[in-house]
Coordinates of C-alpha atoms and ligand atoms in Angstrom, one line a residue:
M1 CA 36.8 1.9 -1.9
N2 CA 36.1 -1.9 -2.9
K3 CA 33.9 -2.6 -5.8
I4 CA 31.3 -4.8 -3.8
V5 CA 27.6 -4.0 -4.1
F6 CA 24.7 -5.2 -2.4
S7 CA 21.1 -4.5 -2.3
G8 CA 17.5 -5.9 -1.6
I9 CA 13.9 -5.8 -2.0
Q10 CA 11.0 -6.8 0.0
P11 CA 8.5 -9.3 -0.9
T12 CA 5.6 -7.3 0.2
G13 CA 3.7 -7.0 -3.0
E14 CA 4.1 -6.6 -6.7
L15 CA 7.3 -5.2 -8.1
H16 CA 6.5 -1.7 -9.5
I17 CA 8.0 0.9 -11.7
G18 CA 9.3 2.8 -8.5
N19 CA 11.1 0.0 -7.6
Y20 CA 12.3 -0.5 -11.2
F21 CA 13.7 2.7 -12.0
G22 CA 14.9 3.8 -8.4
A23 CA 16.7 0.4 -7.9
V24 CA 16.3 -2.7 -10.0
A25 CA 17.3 -1.1 -13.3
N26 CA 20.4 0.0 -11.6
W27 CA 21.2 -3.3 -10.4
V28 CA 21.1 -4.8 -14.0
R29 CA 23.2 -2.0 -15.3
I30 CA 26.0 -2.5 -12.4
Q31 CA 25.9 -6.3 -13.3
N32 CA 26.2 -6.0 -17.1
S33 CA 29.2 -3.4 -16.6
G34 CA 31.3 -6.3 -15.3
E35 CA 33.2 -3.5 -13.0
Y36 CA 31.4 -4.7 -9.7
D37 CA 30.9 -7.8 -7.7
A38 CA 27.0 -7.4 -7.0
T39 CA 24.8 -9.4 -4.5
Y40 CA 21.1 -8.8 -4.8
C41 CA 18.7 -10.3 -2.2
V42 CA 14.9 -10.7 -1.7
V43 CA 14.5 -9.5 1.9
D44 CA 11.9 -11.9 3.3
M45 CA 12.7 -11.2 7.0
H46 CA 12.0 -7.7 6.5
A47 CA 8.7 -8.4 4.9
M48 CA 7.9 -10.0 8.5
T49 CA 8.1 -6.6 10.0
M50 CA 4.5 -5.5 9.0
P51 CA 1.4 -7.9 9.9
Y52 CA 1.5 -10.2 7.1
D53 CA -0.1 -13.8 5.8
P54 CA 2.4 -16.7 5.8
P55 CA 1.1 -18.3 2.8
T56 CA 1.3 -14.8 0.8
L57 CA 4.7 -14.4 2.1
R58 CA 6.1 -17.4 0.8
K59 CA 4.2 -17.0 -2.6
N60 CA 5.4 -13.4 -2.8
T61 CA 8.9 -14.3 -2.0
E62 CA 9.1 -17.0 -4.9
G63 CA 7.3 -14.7 -7.1
L64 CA 9.6 -11.7 -6.7
F65 CA 12.9 -14.0 -7.1
I66 CA 11.3 -15.0 -10.6
D67 CA 10.4 -11.3 -11.1
L68 CA 14.0 -10.3 -10.6
L69 CA 15.5 -12.7 -13.2
A70 CA 12.7 -11.4 -15.5
A71 CA 13.9 -7.8 -15.1
G72 CA 17.5 -8.5 -16.2
L73 CA 19.3 -10.2 -13.1
D74 CA 21.4 -13.1 -14.3
P75 CA 22.7 -15.6 -11.5
A76 CA 25.7 -16.5 -13.6
K77 CA 26.9 -12.8 -13.3
S78 CA 25.5 -11.6 -9.9
T79 CA 24.8 -13.4 -6.6
V80 CA 20.9 -13.7 -6.4
F81 CA 19.2 -15.0 -3.2
I82 CA 16.5 -15.1 -0.5
Q83 CA 17.9 -13.7 2.8
S84 CA 16.2 -16.0 5.3
L85 CA 18.1 -18.9 3.4
V86 CA 21.2 -17.1 4.7
P87 CA 21.3 -17.3 8.5
E88 CA 24.1 -15.2 9.0
H89 CA 22.0 -12.1 8.4
A90 CA 20.0 -12.6 11.7
E91 CA 23.1 -13.4 13.6
L92 CA 24.8 -10.3 12.4
Q93 CA 21.8 -8.2 13.1
W94 CA 22.1 -9.3 16.8
I95 CA 25.4 -8.4 17.1
F96 CA 24.8 -4.8 15.3
S97 CA 21.9 -4.3 17.6
C98 CA 24.4 -4.1 20.7
I99 CA 26.5 -1.2 18.9
C100 CA 23.5 0.8 17.4
S101 CA 22.1 3.4 19.6
F102 CA 18.3 3.4 20.8
G103 CA 18.5 7.3 20.0
D104 CA 19.7 6.8 16.3
L105 CA 17.0 4.1 15.8
T106 CA 14.1 6.3 17.3
R107 CA 15.1 9.0 14.4
Q108 CA 14.4 6.9 11.4
V109 CA 11.6 8.1 9.5
T110 CA 10.4 5.1 7.8
F111 CA 9.6 3.8 11.2
K112 CA 7.3 6.8 11.6
E113 CA 5.8 6.4 8.3
K114 CA 5.3 2.6 8.4
S115 CA 3.6 2.8 12.1
E116 CA 1.4 5.6 10.9
Q117 CA 0.2 3.4 8.1
L118 CA -1.0 0.9 10.8
E119 CA -3.0 3.1 12.6
G120 CA -6.8 2.3 12.4
R121 CA -6.0 -1.0 10.8
Q122 CA -7.8 -4.0 12.4
D123 CA -4.5 -5.8 12.4
A124 CA -2.5 -3.0 13.7
F125 CA 0.7 -4.0 15.7
V126 CA 3.7 -2.1 15.7
S127 CA 6.4 -4.7 16.4
A128 CA 9.9 -4.2 17.8
G129 CA 11.1 -5.8 14.3
L130 CA 9.8 -2.6 12.6
F131 CA 11.8 -0.7 14.9
N132 CA 15.0 -2.9 14.3
Y133 CA 14.7 -3.1 10.8
P134 CA 17.4 -0.6 10.0
V135 CA 19.9 -2.8 11.9
L136 CA 18.9 -6.0 9.8
Q137 CA 19.7 -3.6 6.8
A138 CA 23.0 -2.6 8.0
A139 CA 23.6 -6.6 8.7
D140 CA 22.6 -7.3 5.0
I141 CA 24.9 -4.9 3.6
L142 CA 27.8 -5.4 5.9
L143 CA 27.9 -9.1 5.7
Y144 CA 29.2 -8.7 1.9
R145 CA 31.2 -5.8 3.1
A146 CA 29.8 -3.6 0.5
G147 CA 30.9 -0.3 -0.5
F148 CA 28.2 0.6 -2.6
V149 CA 24.3 0.3 -2.1
P150 CA 21.8 1.0 -5.1
V151 CA 18.6 2.1 -3.6
G152 CA 16.1 4.8 -3.9
K153 CA 15.8 8.2 -2.2
D154 CA 13.9 6.8 0.7
Q155 CA 16.8 4.5 1.7
E156 CA 19.2 7.2 2.1
Q157 CA 18.4 7.6 6.0
H158 CA 19.1 3.9 6.7
L159 CA 22.3 4.0 4.8
E160 CA 23.4 6.8 7.1
L161 CA 22.5 4.3 9.8
S162 CA 24.7 1.5 8.1
R163 CA 27.7 3.8 8.0
T164 CA 27.4 4.7 11.6
I165 CA 27.1 1.3 12.5
A166 CA 30.2 0.2 10.7
N167 CA 32.1 3.2 11.9
R168 CA 31.1 2.0 15.6
F169 CA 32.1 -1.4 14.8
N170 CA 35.6 -0.5 13.6
R171 CA 36.2 2.1 16.4
T172 CA 35.1 -0.4 19.1
F173 CA 36.8 -3.4 17.6
G174 CA 39.3 -2.1 15.4
H175 CA 40.8 -3.2 12.1
E176 CA 38.7 -1.1 10.0
Y177 CA 36.9 -4.2 9.2
F178 CA 34.0 -2.8 7.5
P179 CA 33.6 -0.3 4.6
E180 CA 31.4 2.7 5.0
P181 CA 28.7 1.8 2.3
A182 CA 27.5 4.7 0.0
V183 CA 24.5 5.3 -1.8
L184 CA 24.3 4.6 -5.8
A185 CA 21.3 6.6 -6.9
T186 CA 19.6 6.7 -10.3
E187 CA 18.2 9.5 -12.1
T188 CA 14.8 8.7 -10.8
P189 CA 15.3 8.2 -7.1
K190 CA 11.9 8.9 -6.1
L191 CA 8.6 8.1 -8.0
L192 CA 5.7 9.5 -6.6
S193 CA 2.4 7.6 -6.2
L194 CA 0.1 8.0 -9.2
N195 CA -3.2 8.5 -7.3
D196 CA -1.5 10.5 -4.3
P197 CA 1.7 12.4 -5.6
T198 CA 2.2 13.8 -2.1
R199 CA 3.8 10.4 -1.1
K200 CA 6.1 8.1 -2.8
M201 CA 5.0 5.2 -4.8
S202 CA 5.1 2.2 -2.7
K203 CA 3.9 -1.6 -2.9
S204 CA 2.1 -1.2 0.5
L205 CA 0.2 2.0 -0.7
G206 CA -1.9 -0.6 -2.8
P207 CA -2.2 -1.2 -6.5
K208 CA -3.7 2.4 -7.6
S209 CA -0.1 3.8 -6.4
Y210 CA 1.7 2.2 -8.9
V211 CA 2.1 0.6 -12.2
A212 CA 3.4 -3.0 -11.8
L213 CA 6.2 -4.4 -13.8
F214 CA 4.3 -7.0 -15.4
E215 CA 1.0 -5.3 -15.8
D216 CA -1.2 -5.6 -18.7
E217 CA -1.9 -2.9 -21.3
K218 CA -5.6 -2.3 -20.2
N219 CA -4.4 -1.7 -16.7
V220 CA -1.6 0.3 -17.5
R221 CA -3.5 2.6 -19.6
S222 CA -6.4 3.1 -17.1
K223 CA -3.9 3.8 -14.2
I224 CA -2.0 6.3 -16.0
R225 CA -5.2 8.0 -17.3
S226 CA -6.3 8.5 -13.7
A227 CA -3.1 9.5 -12.4
I228 CA -3.2 12.8 -10.3
T229 CA -1.4 15.6 -11.8
D230 CA -2.0 18.5 -9.4
T231 CA -1.9 18.9 -6.0
G232 CA -3.0 22.6 -5.4
E233 CA 0.2 24.1 -6.8
P234 CA 0.0 27.9 -8.0
A235 CA -0.9 28.0 -11.4
S236 CA 2.5 29.2 -12.6
E237 CA 4.1 25.7 -11.6
I238 CA 3.5 22.3 -13.1
G239 CA 1.7 19.9 -10.8
A240 CA 3.8 17.6 -8.7
G241 CA 2.0 14.6 -10.3
A242 CA 2.7 16.0 -13.9
L243 CA 6.3 16.4 -13.1
N244 CA 6.2 12.8 -11.9
L245 CA 5.0 11.8 -15.6
L246 CA 7.6 13.8 -17.2
G247 CA 10.3 11.9 -15.0
L248 CA 8.7 8.6 -16.1
L249 CA 9.2 9.7 -19.6
R250 CA 12.7 10.3 -19.2
A251 CA 13.3 7.2 -17.3
T252 CA 12.2 5.3 -20.2
G253 CA 14.7 7.1 -22.4
R254 CA 12.1 9.6 -24.0
A255 CA 13.7 12.8 -22.7
D256 CA 13.0 14.5 -26.0
V257 CA 9.5 13.9 -25.8
A258 CA 9.5 15.2 -22.1
A259 CA 11.3 18.0 -23.1
A260 CA 8.7 19.1 -25.9
F261 CA 6.0 19.1 -23.1
E262 CA 8.2 21.1 -20.7
T263 CA 8.6 23.7 -23.4
E264 CA 4.7 23.6 -24.1
Y265 CA 3.9 23.9 -20.4
A266 CA 6.3 26.8 -19.6
T267 CA 3.9 29.4 -21.0
G268 CA 1.9 28.7 -18.1
E269 CA -1.2 28.9 -20.0
Q270 CA -3.9 26.0 -19.6
R271 CA -1.9 22.9 -19.5
R272 CA -3.2 19.8 -21.4
Y273 CA -2.2 16.7 -19.7
A274 CA -4.3 14.1 -21.7
P275 CA -1.5 14.1 -24.6
L276 CA 1.3 13.7 -21.9
K277 CA -0.5 10.8 -20.4
D278 CA -0.9 9.1 -23.7
A279 CA 2.7 9.3 -24.2
V280 CA 3.6 8.1 -20.7
A281 CA 0.9 5.4 -21.1
D282 CA 2.7 4.1 -24.5
A283 CA 6.1 4.2 -22.8
M284 CA 4.7 1.9 -19.9
V285 CA 3.0 -0.4 -22.2
D286 CA 6.1 -1.0 -24.4
L287 CA 8.1 -1.8 -20.9
T288 CA 5.7 -4.1 -19.2
A289 CA 5.0 -6.0 -22.5
G290 CA 8.6 -6.9 -22.8
F291 CA 9.0 -7.8 -19.1
R292 CA 5.9 -10.0 -19.2
A293 CA 7.0 -12.0 -21.8
R294 CA 10.2 -12.6 -20.5
R295 CA 8.7 -13.7 -17.1
A296 CA 6.4 -16.3 -19.0
E297 CA 9.6 -18.0 -20.4
I298 CA 11.2 -18.0 -17.1
A299 CA 8.3 -18.9 -14.6
G300 CA 7.4 -22.4 -16.6
D301 CA 10.7 -24.1 -15.4
K302 CA 9.9 -24.6 -11.8
D303 CA 12.6 -26.8 -11.0
A304 CA 15.2 -24.6 -12.6
I305 CA 13.7 -21.7 -10.2
R306 CA 14.2 -23.8 -7.2
R307 CA 17.6 -25.0 -8.0
L308 CA 18.7 -21.1 -8.7
M309 CA 17.1 -20.1 -5.3
Y310 CA 19.0 -22.7 -3.4
E311 CA 22.5 -22.1 -5.6
G312 CA 22.4 -18.5 -4.9
A313 CA 22.2 -18.9 -1.2
E314 CA 24.9 -21.4 -1.0
K315 CA 27.2 -19.0 -3.1
A316 CA 25.9 -16.0 -0.8
R317 CA 27.1 -18.3 2.4
V318 CA 30.6 -18.6 1.1
V319 CA 31.1 -14.9 1.9
A320 CA 28.5 -14.6 4.7
S321 CA 30.1 -17.4 6.9
Q322 CA 33.4 -15.9 6.3
T323 CA 32.4 -12.3 7.7
I324 CA 30.8 -14.3 10.8
K325 CA 33.7 -16.0 11.5
D326 CA 35.9 -12.9 11.5
V327 CA 33.3 -10.6 13.3
R328 CA 32.8 -13.5 16.0
R329 CA 36.4 -13.5 16.9
L330 CA 36.6 -9.7 16.9
V331 CA 33.6 -9.3 19.4
G332 CA 34.8 -11.9 21.9
L333 CA 32.6 -14.7 21.0
P334 CA 33.9 -18.4 20.7
R335 CA 34.9 -20.1 17.5
R336 CA 32.4 -22.3 16.0
Ligands
ATP1 P1 7.1 -1.3 0.7 O1 5.7 -0.3 0.5 O2 6.8 -2.7 1.3 O3 8.1 -0.9 1.6 P2 8.4 -0.4 -1.5 O4 7.7 -0.1 -2.8 O5 8.9 0.9 -0.8 O6 7.7 -1.4 -0.9 P3 11.1 -1.8 -1.1 O7 11.0 -3.2 -1.3 O8 11.0 -1.1 0.3 O9 9.7 -1.1 -1.8 O10 12.4 -1.2 -1.7 C1 13.0 -1.8 -2.8 C2 13.8 -0.7 -3.4 O11 13.2 0.1 -4.4 C3 14.5 0.1 -2.6 O12 15.8 0.5 -3.1 C4 13.8 1.5 -2.6 O13 14.5 2.7 -2.2 C5 13.4 1.4 -4.0 N1 12.0 2.4 -4.2 C6 10.8 1.9 -3.6 N2 9.9 2.8 -3.9 C7 10.3 3.7 -4.7 C8 10.3 4.9 -5.6 N3 8.8 5.3 -5.5 N4 10.9 5.6 -6.5 C9 12.4 5.1 -6.4 N5 12.7 3.9 -5.7 C10 11.9 3.3 -4.9
MG2 MG1 9.9 0.4 1.3

């Protein structure tokens, strides 16, 4: 397998610790290992699949680009860009739509979840884009012929579909052109929502669901303090929310502290969660303070940010346009 990595994130709200520990921290690690050719993307076209407000989308897209730099992505080491500035994503998506089966798309769990989220909302509108979203995601990845995709657990089914599409393309048009991309997961592939540990932490579940990566101390402490620990588990088991908090401690490198709590809780007697919450809040405050300082440094230079945005897209297009040239030839479209 090649050493090409691709991953993306939607500008649908604030970057949160689930995104960070499930995906972005891995992106930075992969970049700094120097072993991979890595491309990371703010997928603004994916954010159009749910009802949205245009000025907010534009603001969030630029904001997330800055967030990613503050979180450690370095445009000198990785390609970092905004999806819609590289039109080849949409072009490959159409070609893939024609080799992706309707049945496979109907089985995607995220479509069910997101369309259910819309139920009862005044702006509810289930678009064909929401249904097609995994095809665009396959195009995002395969445009760079990536073999590895660092994402959280919620994206596994989409990745399976990307492999199906790559495989079908290769069988139909020959030449083993696309690799079948594999997930690169972290030790924290699924953080649960703080206020509802039966669901995964998500931007679209709203700010009470998550701690944002750039959140201030007061908010961080109050959110962790009110985190739900138990969801009706039997008394002999540690609650799903409490396990989630223990996972957070381990993710921040405090595995010894987490282990001490686990030993204490293993007795099955009355469990005291307040000290666990204090320890998690301390860890989160340390983390977010560092990110806030770095973001403030970067965000001041608007011209530099804009330059990086457009340079990133140009760099991505060098690869993307070559793939499209090859694909057009293989599928029978005229040379441009
Ligand atoms: P939305 O609610 O708009 O879908 P999101 O919070 O799910 O937003 P995405 O932009 O869809 O974020 O996903 C970005 C990356 O973060 C993906 O790799 C995804 O797997 C990962 N991710 C998202 N939520 C979590 C989570 N709770 N735990 C671990 N990884 C996550
Ligand atoms: Mg998501």
